[in-house]
Each structure stands twice: as structure tokens, then as C-alpha cells.
Short mmCIF file of C-alpha atoms and ligand atoms in Angstrom, two decimals:
data_model
loop_
_atom_site.label_atom_id
_atom_site.label_comp_id
_atom_site.label_asym_id
_atom_site.label_seq_id
_atom_site.Cartn_x
_atom_site.Cartn_y
_atom_site.Cartn_z
CA UNK W 1 -8.83 31.16 -16.81
CA UNK W 2 -11.53 29.29 -14.95
CA UNK W 3 -11.89 25.40 -14.93
CA UNK W 4 -14.95 23.73 -16.51
CA UNK W 5 -17.59 22.87 -13.87
CA UNK W 6 -16.98 19.52 -11.86
CA UNK W 7 -18.16 17.90 -8.76
CA UNK W 8 -15.88 17.83 -5.75
CA UNK W 9 -15.37 15.02 -3.06
CA UNK W 10 -13.17 15.23 -0.22
CA UNK W 11 -13.48 11.58 1.46
CA UNK W 12 -12.08 11.08 4.91
CA UNK W 13 -11.24 7.50 4.23
CA UNK W 14 -9.16 5.61 1.63
CA UNK W 15 -12.03 3.07 1.21
CA UNK W 16 -14.33 5.93 0.25
CA UNK W 17 -11.92 7.45 -2.18
CA UNK W 18 -11.28 3.98 -3.85
CA UNK W 19 -15.04 3.54 -4.06
CA UNK W 20 -15.45 6.86 -5.69
CA UNK W 21 -12.65 5.99 -8.29
CA UNK W 22 -14.09 2.83 -8.87
CA UNK W 23 -17.63 4.00 -9.70
CA UNK W 24 -16.59 7.02 -11.45
CA UNK W 25 -13.42 5.47 -13.45
CA UNK W 26 -12.19 7.94 -16.28
CA UNK W 27 -14.79 10.64 -15.23
CA UNK W 28 -12.75 11.06 -12.01
CA UNK W 29 -9.28 12.73 -11.21
CA UNK W 30 -7.29 12.46 -7.92
CA UNK W 31 -6.30 15.76 -6.40
CA UNK W 32 -3.27 15.58 -4.05
CA UNK W 33 -1.22 18.69 -3.90
CA UNK W 34 -2.89 20.41 -6.73
CA UNK W 35 0.22 22.09 -8.08
CA UNK W 36 -0.18 20.29 -11.38
CA UNK W 37 -3.96 19.35 -11.58
CA UNK W 38 -5.37 22.96 -10.99
CA UNK W 39 -3.34 24.51 -13.57
CA UNK W 40 -4.39 21.62 -15.92
CA UNK W 41 -8.06 22.38 -14.86
CA UNK W 42 -7.83 26.13 -15.15
CA UNK W 43 -6.24 25.51 -18.91
CA UNK W 44 -8.99 22.99 -19.63
CA UNK W 45 -6.38 20.32 -20.62
CA UNK W 46 -8.09 18.15 -17.88
CA UNK W 47 -12.12 18.47 -17.53
CA UNK W 48 -13.02 15.76 -15.15
CA UNK W 49 -16.61 15.33 -13.96
CA UNK W 50 -15.46 14.60 -10.49
CA UNK W 51 -12.42 15.58 -8.42
CA UNK W 52 -11.49 13.38 -5.59
CA UNK W 53 -9.49 15.39 -2.88
CA UNK W 54 -7.48 12.90 -1.06
CA UNK W 55 -6.14 15.77 1.32
CA UNK W 56 -8.26 14.61 4.27
CA UNK W 57 -7.39 11.03 4.29
CA UNK W 58 -5.44 10.15 7.20
CA UNK W 59 -2.28 8.03 7.08
CA UNK W 60 -1.48 8.93 3.44
CA UNK W 61 1.53 10.82 4.26
CA UNK W 62 4.97 10.58 6.14
CA UNK W 63 7.99 8.71 5.76
CA UNK W 64 8.87 5.25 7.30
CA UNK W 65 10.77 1.95 7.03
CA UNK W 66 9.48 -1.56 6.78
CA UNK W 67 11.40 -4.74 6.25
CA UNK W 68 14.60 -3.18 4.27
CA UNK W 69 12.47 -0.62 2.46
CA UNK W 70 11.75 2.95 2.64
CA UNK W 71 8.09 4.03 2.35
CA UNK W 72 7.28 7.39 1.17
CA UNK W 73 3.54 7.72 1.49
CA UNK W 74 2.01 9.35 -1.74
CA UNK W 75 0.89 12.49 -0.45
CA UNK W 76 4.25 13.41 1.50
CA UNK W 77 5.19 16.83 0.41
CA UNK W 78 8.45 17.78 -1.26
CA UNK W 79 9.23 19.72 1.68
CA UNK W 80 8.77 16.52 3.92
CA UNK W 81 11.49 14.86 2.20
CA UNK W 82 13.88 17.84 2.25
CA UNK W 83 13.59 17.66 6.17
CA UNK W 84 14.23 13.78 6.28
CA UNK W 85 17.88 14.50 6.97
CA UNK W 86 18.04 10.99 8.60
CA UNK W 87 18.30 9.56 5.08
CA UNK W 88 21.65 11.33 4.42
CA UNK W 89 24.35 8.67 3.95
CA UNK W 90 21.90 6.18 2.67
CA UNK W 91 19.57 7.71 0.12
CA UNK W 92 21.45 11.03 -0.64
CA UNK W 93 19.89 11.54 -3.78
CA UNK W 94 16.45 12.14 -2.30
CA UNK W 95 17.85 14.89 0.09
CA UNK W 96 19.61 16.56 -3.05
CA UNK W 97 16.78 16.46 -5.22
CA UNK W 98 13.93 17.81 -2.87
CA UNK W 99 15.33 21.27 -2.28
CA UNK W 100 15.86 21.77 -6.03
CA UNK W 101 12.11 21.24 -6.98
CA UNK W 102 10.75 24.76 -7.60
CA UNK W 103 10.14 26.98 -4.70
CA UNK W 104 9.17 26.70 -1.13
CA UNK W 105 5.40 27.58 -2.09
CA UNK W 106 5.36 24.44 -4.47
CA UNK W 107 7.55 22.03 -2.27
CA UNK W 108 4.88 22.74 0.70
CA UNK W 109 2.10 21.71 -1.58
CA UNK W 110 3.24 19.44 -4.01
CA UNK W 111 3.43 15.89 -3.24
CA UNK W 112 5.93 12.94 -4.16
CA UNK W 113 3.10 10.79 -5.56
CA UNK W 114 1.48 13.52 -7.46
CA UNK W 115 4.53 14.24 -9.10
CA UNK W 116 5.21 10.66 -10.20
CA UNK W 117 1.37 10.16 -11.43
CA UNK W 118 1.54 13.65 -13.35
CA UNK W 119 4.53 12.05 -15.28
CA UNK W 120 6.17 15.39 -16.64
CA UNK W 121 8.98 14.18 -18.31
CA UNK W 122 10.89 17.17 -16.74
CA UNK W 123 9.80 16.10 -13.03
CA UNK W 124 12.71 15.70 -10.62
CA UNK W 125 11.19 12.64 -8.77
CA UNK W 126 10.75 10.63 -11.97
CA UNK W 127 14.78 10.39 -12.43
CA UNK W 128 15.27 9.98 -8.74
CA UNK W 129 12.93 6.88 -8.56
CA UNK W 130 14.39 5.36 -11.42
CA UNK W 131 17.77 5.63 -10.00
CA UNK W 132 16.52 4.19 -6.69
CA UNK W 133 14.72 1.27 -8.27
CA UNK W 134 11.39 2.28 -6.52
CA UNK W 135 7.97 0.65 -6.78
CA UNK W 136 4.56 2.36 -6.30
CA UNK W 137 1.77 0.63 -4.36
CA UNK W 138 -1.34 1.24 -6.35
CA UNK W 139 -4.68 0.45 -4.88
CA UNK W 140 -8.16 0.02 -6.36
CA UNK W 141 -11.50 -0.71 -4.28
CA UNK W 142 -10.68 -4.52 -4.90
CA UNK W 143 -6.98 -5.08 -5.22
CA UNK W 144 -3.33 -3.62 -4.89
CA UNK W 145 -0.40 -4.06 -7.08
CA UNK W 146 3.23 -2.91 -7.03
CA UNK W 147 4.28 -0.88 -10.19
CA UNK W 148 8.14 -0.44 -10.66
CA UNK W 149 8.76 3.02 -11.86
CA UNK W 150 10.52 1.37 -14.74
CA UNK W 151 7.11 0.32 -15.97
CA UNK W 152 5.20 3.73 -14.92
CA UNK W 153 6.00 6.21 -17.70
CA UNK W 154 3.87 5.60 -20.79
CA UNK W 155 4.80 8.94 -22.56
CA UNK W 156 4.80 12.53 -21.72
CA UNK W 157 2.24 13.19 -19.06
CA UNK W 158 1.12 9.62 -19.36
CA UNK W 159 1.45 6.58 -17.07
CA UNK W 160 0.31 2.91 -17.14
CA UNK W 161 -2.02 3.40 -14.07
CA UNK W 162 -5.52 2.83 -14.49
CA UNK W 163 -8.01 5.46 -13.82
CA UNK W 164 -9.55 3.72 -10.61
CA UNK W 165 -5.98 3.24 -9.07
CA UNK W 166 -4.83 5.14 -6.38
CA UNK W 167 -1.27 5.46 -5.46
CA UNK W 168 -0.73 5.08 -1.73
CA UNK W 169 3.11 4.50 -1.39
CA UNK W 170 6.50 4.82 -3.08
CA UNK W 171 8.72 2.10 -1.90
CA UNK W 172 12.36 2.36 -2.17
CA UNK W 173 15.01 -0.55 -1.27
CA UNK W 174 17.24 0.47 1.54
CA UNK W 175 20.89 0.04 0.74
CA UNK W 176 22.52 -2.88 2.38
CA UNK W 177 25.87 -1.63 2.29
CA UNK W 178 28.10 1.57 1.72
CA UNK W 179 25.82 3.97 -0.27
CA UNK W 180 25.93 7.48 -1.86
CA UNK W 181 24.32 9.40 -4.49
CA UNK W 182 23.45 12.89 -5.62
CA UNK W 183 21.12 14.88 -7.75
CA UNK W 184 22.36 17.47 -10.26
CA UNK W 185 19.98 19.95 -12.05
CA UNK W 186 20.45 22.60 -14.62
CA UNK W 187 17.93 25.24 -14.67
CA UNK W 188 17.87 28.46 -16.12
CA UNK W 189 17.00 30.14 -12.96
CA UNK W 190 16.36 28.89 -9.33
CA UNK W 191 12.86 27.29 -9.16
CA UNK W 192 12.71 26.48 -12.70
CA UNK W 193 11.99 22.97 -14.18
CA UNK W 194 15.18 21.05 -15.26
CA UNK W 195 16.85 21.84 -18.59
CA UNK W 196 18.77 18.60 -17.59
CA UNK W 197 18.38 16.56 -14.40
CA UNK W 198 20.40 13.61 -13.49
CA UNK W 199 20.02 11.41 -10.39
CA UNK W 200 22.71 9.00 -9.30
CA UNK W 201 22.69 6.31 -6.71
CA UNK W 202 25.67 3.93 -6.08
CA UNK W 203 26.16 1.05 -3.48
CA UNK W 204 29.65 -0.39 -2.97
CA UNK W 205 30.35 -4.16 -2.05
CA UNK W 206 32.63 -5.21 0.62
CA UNK W 207 35.51 -5.30 -1.69
CA UNK W 208 35.03 -1.69 -2.81
CA UNK W 209 33.67 -2.51 -6.21
CA UNK W 210 30.49 -1.25 -7.38
CA UNK W 211 27.65 -3.71 -6.37
CA UNK W 212 24.67 -1.37 -7.56
CA UNK W 213 24.40 1.52 -9.82
CA UNK W 214 21.25 3.58 -10.58
CA UNK W 215 21.14 6.47 -12.93
CA UNK W 216 17.96 8.37 -13.84
CA UNK W 217 17.57 11.21 -16.28
CA UNK W 218 14.88 13.81 -16.86
CA UNK W 219 13.87 16.51 -19.35
CA UNK W 220 16.15 14.73 -21.85
CA UNK W 221 13.47 12.44 -23.43
CA UNK W 222 9.59 11.80 -23.65
CA UNK W 223 9.65 10.38 -20.46
CA UNK W 224 12.18 10.24 -17.41
CA UNK W 225 14.87 7.80 -18.63
CA UNK W 226 17.04 4.98 -16.79
CA UNK W 227 20.36 4.83 -18.25
CA UNK W 228 20.66 1.10 -18.16
CA UNK W 229 23.72 0.52 -20.29
CA UNK W 230 25.69 2.85 -18.16
CA UNK W 231 24.33 1.12 -14.96
CA UNK W 232 25.39 -2.09 -16.37
CA UNK W 233 28.80 -0.93 -17.27
CA UNK W 234 29.44 0.15 -13.80
CA UNK W 235 28.13 -2.96 -11.95
CA UNK W 236 31.01 -5.35 -10.50
CA UNK W 237 33.76 -2.70 -11.47
CA UNK W 238 36.30 -1.18 -9.25
CA UNK W 239 35.52 2.56 -9.56
CA UNK W 240 37.99 4.50 -11.76
CA UNK W 241 38.03 7.55 -13.83
CA UNK W 242 37.98 5.40 -17.07
CA UNK W 243 34.83 3.35 -15.97
CA UNK W 244 33.09 6.36 -14.79
CA UNK W 245 33.97 8.53 -18.06
CA UNK W 246 32.46 5.33 -19.91
CA UNK W 247 29.31 5.17 -18.00
CA UNK W 248 28.94 9.06 -18.69
CA UNK W 249 29.19 8.34 -22.19
CA UNK W 250 26.83 5.45 -22.42
CA UNK W 251 24.16 7.69 -20.55
CA UNK W 252 24.68 10.77 -22.95
CA UNK W 253 24.19 8.07 -25.80
CA UNK W 254 21.06 6.94 -24.23
CA UNK W 255 19.15 10.11 -23.90
CA UNK W 256 16.81 11.60 -26.24
CA UNK W 257 16.82 15.43 -25.68
CA UNK W 258 15.00 17.69 -28.22
CA UNK W 259 16.34 21.18 -29.31
CA UNK W 260 14.34 24.15 -27.62
CA UNK W 261 14.77 27.64 -26.05
CA UNK W 262 16.93 26.03 -23.34
CA UNK W 263 19.48 24.42 -25.70
CA UNK W 264 20.46 22.30 -28.75
CA UNK W 265 20.48 18.54 -28.61
CA UNK W 266 24.32 18.54 -28.68
CA UNK W 267 24.44 20.82 -25.40
CA UNK W 268 21.90 18.84 -23.54
CA UNK W 269 23.57 15.49 -24.43
CA UNK W 270 26.88 16.86 -23.29
CA UNK W 271 25.40 18.09 -20.06
CA UNK W 272 24.08 14.71 -19.12
CA UNK W 273 27.67 13.33 -19.90
CA UNK W 274 29.29 15.77 -17.58
CA UNK W 275 26.63 15.51 -14.83
CA UNK W 276 26.59 11.55 -14.76
CA UNK W 277 30.43 11.77 -14.60
CA UNK W 278 30.23 14.38 -11.73
CA UNK W 279 27.43 12.54 -10.02
CA UNK W 280 29.22 9.34 -9.94
CA UNK W 281 32.25 10.80 -8.55
CA UNK W 282 30.20 12.50 -5.87
CA UNK W 283 28.24 9.37 -5.10
CA UNK W 284 31.28 7.02 -4.86
CA UNK W 285 33.23 9.56 -2.55
CA UNK W 286 30.10 9.71 -0.30
CA UNK W 287 29.63 5.80 -0.25
CA UNK W 288 33.41 5.69 0.75
CA UNK W 289 32.56 8.29 3.52
CA UNK W 290 34.11 11.35 2.09
CA UNK W 291 32.87 14.72 2.57
CA UNK W 292 31.80 15.35 -0.98
P1 FAD M 1 -1.64 17.25 -8.31
O1 FAD M 1 -1.46 18.26 -9.12
O2 FAD M 1 -2.82 17.13 -7.26
O3 FAD M 1 -1.99 16.06 -9.33
C1 FAD M 1 -1.23 15.64 -10.50
C2 FAD M 1 -1.62 14.48 -11.25
O4 FAD M 1 -1.38 13.38 -10.51
C3 FAD M 1 -3.18 14.42 -11.44
O5 FAD M 1 -3.54 13.88 -12.70
C4 FAD M 1 -3.81 13.66 -10.25
O6 FAD M 1 -4.82 13.14 -10.65
C5 FAD M 1 -2.62 12.54 -10.12
N1 FAD M 1 -2.57 12.08 -8.78
C6 FAD M 1 -2.10 12.90 -7.64
N2 FAD M 1 -1.76 12.17 -6.73
C7 FAD M 1 -2.25 10.79 -6.93
C8 FAD M 1 -2.38 9.61 -6.38
N3 FAD M 1 -1.92 9.38 -5.13
N4 FAD M 1 -2.67 8.52 -6.91
C9 FAD M 1 -3.10 8.66 -8.34
N5 FAD M 1 -2.95 9.63 -9.11
C10 FAD M 1 -2.52 10.85 -8.30
N6 FAD M 1 7.87 19.64 -10.37
C11 FAD M 1 9.23 19.15 -10.43
O7 FAD M 1 9.51 18.10 -10.28
N7 FAD M 1 10.35 20.09 -10.53
C12 FAD M 1 10.12 21.27 -10.69
O8 FAD M 1 11.18 22.36 -10.84
C13 FAD M 1 8.94 21.86 -10.44
N8 FAD M 1 8.55 23.27 -10.68
C14 FAD M 1 7.16 23.65 -10.66
C15 FAD M 1 6.88 25.03 -10.76
C16 FAD M 1 5.59 25.50 -10.64
C17 FAD M 1 5.35 26.85 -10.73
C18 FAD M 1 4.62 24.45 -10.61
C19 FAD M 1 3.10 24.91 -10.45
C20 FAD M 1 4.89 23.15 -10.38
C21 FAD M 1 6.20 22.77 -10.43
N9 FAD M 1 6.46 21.42 -10.32
C22 FAD M 1 7.77 20.92 -10.47
C23 FAD M 1 5.38 20.43 -10.19
C24 FAD M 1 5.06 20.05 -8.57
O9 FAD M 1 6.24 19.21 -8.16
C25 FAD M 1 3.88 19.27 -8.42
O10 FAD M 1 3.70 19.25 -7.17
C26 FAD M 1 3.71 17.92 -8.92
O11 FAD M 1 4.00 17.75 -10.36
C27 FAD M 1 2.40 17.16 -8.72
O12 FAD M 1 2.30 16.91 -7.45
P2 FAD M 1 0.83 17.36 -6.67
O13 FAD M 1 0.73 16.79 -5.37
O14 FAD M 1 0.60 18.72 -6.76
O15 FAD M 1 -0.21 16.65 -7.76
#
């Protein structure tokens, strides 16, 4: 399959990219790793008049810290997150999710920002960033704004971003106390998209109670989902088997899977329950300094 004809621009600066997006609006599409956009172009599901390749803009990739937050620059590859081992012990869920995204070829090309902007309901980063309470920095030629990931997804493969907006950063609050997390993914074979994905992040207060809980789900709804009822049931509680089981039940009740060749609604819902339960035990053990 060949894409429809399009103009191609690879600006060297962010300002130039923003100017092109401002001028061309809905006619333009950003190209980051190309692992989702190129297939869409070839299938002619996307037919932009202009593709703006951001691959040559300096400073749009890398992971850094700033004022209590972690900044993952939008063009950071999945493989770069996989290698950021300094995040173990604070943001475990990032390190557990990255190596489960597809295969090394995709991980070396695909970007965190591209994945979030693509808004695949089965995309792993959506669930992870919902669990972590992340925000995106979205820039235009004239302004910038923070978009909480809770307000990003607008339906399958749809976001609330405007055509002229370019995401430059994914911003994650750094935990202030003991933290643990994990990512659990059911796939038909290694490298597959999720049948069910569950991201868990927990922070413990000084008295050992749960101070913060984040649970994100993917592939079980029209968008990635945040299991807010389950999170609320955990906060302020002493971790216990009963509390964890109740949170897992609430998360399973919250998800909206559809039956397909990967499994029935009941099966997927039960995988969510089991993964949330398992993920919370691992996250809490890790936050307490356990070896799980
Ligand atoms: P691109 O393909 O370049 O762009 C995707 C979309 O985002 C486009 O609409 C583009 O305009 C927009 N965009 C990109 N960057 C920006 C930006 N900075 N600002 C504004 N808009 C932007 N993903 C998973 O999560 N889990 C998997 O298991 C998985 N398996 C895969 C298997 C295969 C075979 C393939 C081909 C892909 C798979 N993916 C998977 C998707 C992969 O992670 C992609 O890398 C990702 O979805 C898109 O990232 P990208 O950088 O390639 O973005």
C-alpha cells in the first residue's frame, strides 16, 4: 500500500515546526517515530497534505528532573525509558511497562509522546500516565498549556489536542515518600498489543498508610481508563488483603471491555481484577522496600 501524496518538512527548530503547524492547521500531521503514523498513511486512514517530521529538532528527547517532577521529552523513545534504571524505586511502573511495548524494533523508533498523541485504547503508556497523574506540555506558535492525561483522551484514537499543538513534554510528579509500582500486561504472544494492561503506582505515608494510589487500565474501554473509585478506596487506608481485594473489584466494575477474538467481557473484566490485586501487592511490597 502506498500513501496518498503529501508534502514533507523536517524543520531544524521547534519554532519552525510550530509555525508550520500554525499555518497549515488540520492539513498538517506531526511525524515522531512513525510507528503508528506511517501505517495510517499507507492505509490512507490519514491523508495529511503536509507531514512535519520533528526528528531533527534538538532538545525534544531525553529524561530529566525539574522542581519535583520528571520530564520525559516527547520524542523520547520507548527504549530510552527502558534504560532509565535510575527510576527503579520511585517510578517502577515506567520501567516495568517500557520493555513490554512491542519488540525492540518498535521500541527503538516509537516515542512516548507519539504513543500518547496516537491515543490507541490499547497503548501501554496511556494506562501508565493515568496511574502516575502525568500532564503533557502542549505548545503552539503563540502559547503553551498543560494538559492532564485525565483530560487527553477523547475516544478511540482521538485526543483533545488541537491540530496546531505540538506536545513537547510528559511531566510526572516525583513521589515524595516511599513509592512502588508495576505494569501487568496480558498479551497473546510476546510483542503483542495488550489484551488487558494494568498500571499501578502507590505511595505510602510516614505511618504506612496509602497516601497516593494510581491505577490505569488499557485495552478495556474506548480509551485508556483511570480506575478512580478503586484509587479512592485505597487512599488513607492501611494496606490489607481486604482493602486491596475491594479496590480490585471496583476497578473491574469500572472497566468497559468488549468481547473479541482475545476473550469475552467477563474474562477481560476478571483479568483486570486479578491484575489490579496482584499489581497492588507488588507495588506496596516495593514501596516498603521488599524485593517483589
Ligand atoms: P507517530 O507514529 O510518529 O505518530 C503517532 C500520532 O501522534 C500521529 O497522529 C502524530 O501526528 C502524533 N504525534 C506524534 N508526536 C507528536 C507530538 N510530539 N505532538 C503532537 N502530536 C504528535 N504501542 C503500545 O503501546 N504497545 C504495543 O505493544 C505496541 N505494539 C506495536 C506493534 C507494532 C507492530 C507497531 C507498528 C506499533 C506498536 N505500538 C505499540 C505503537 C508504538 O508504540 C508507536 O510507537 C506509538 O503508538 C506511536 O509513537 P510514534 O513516535 O511512532 O508516533
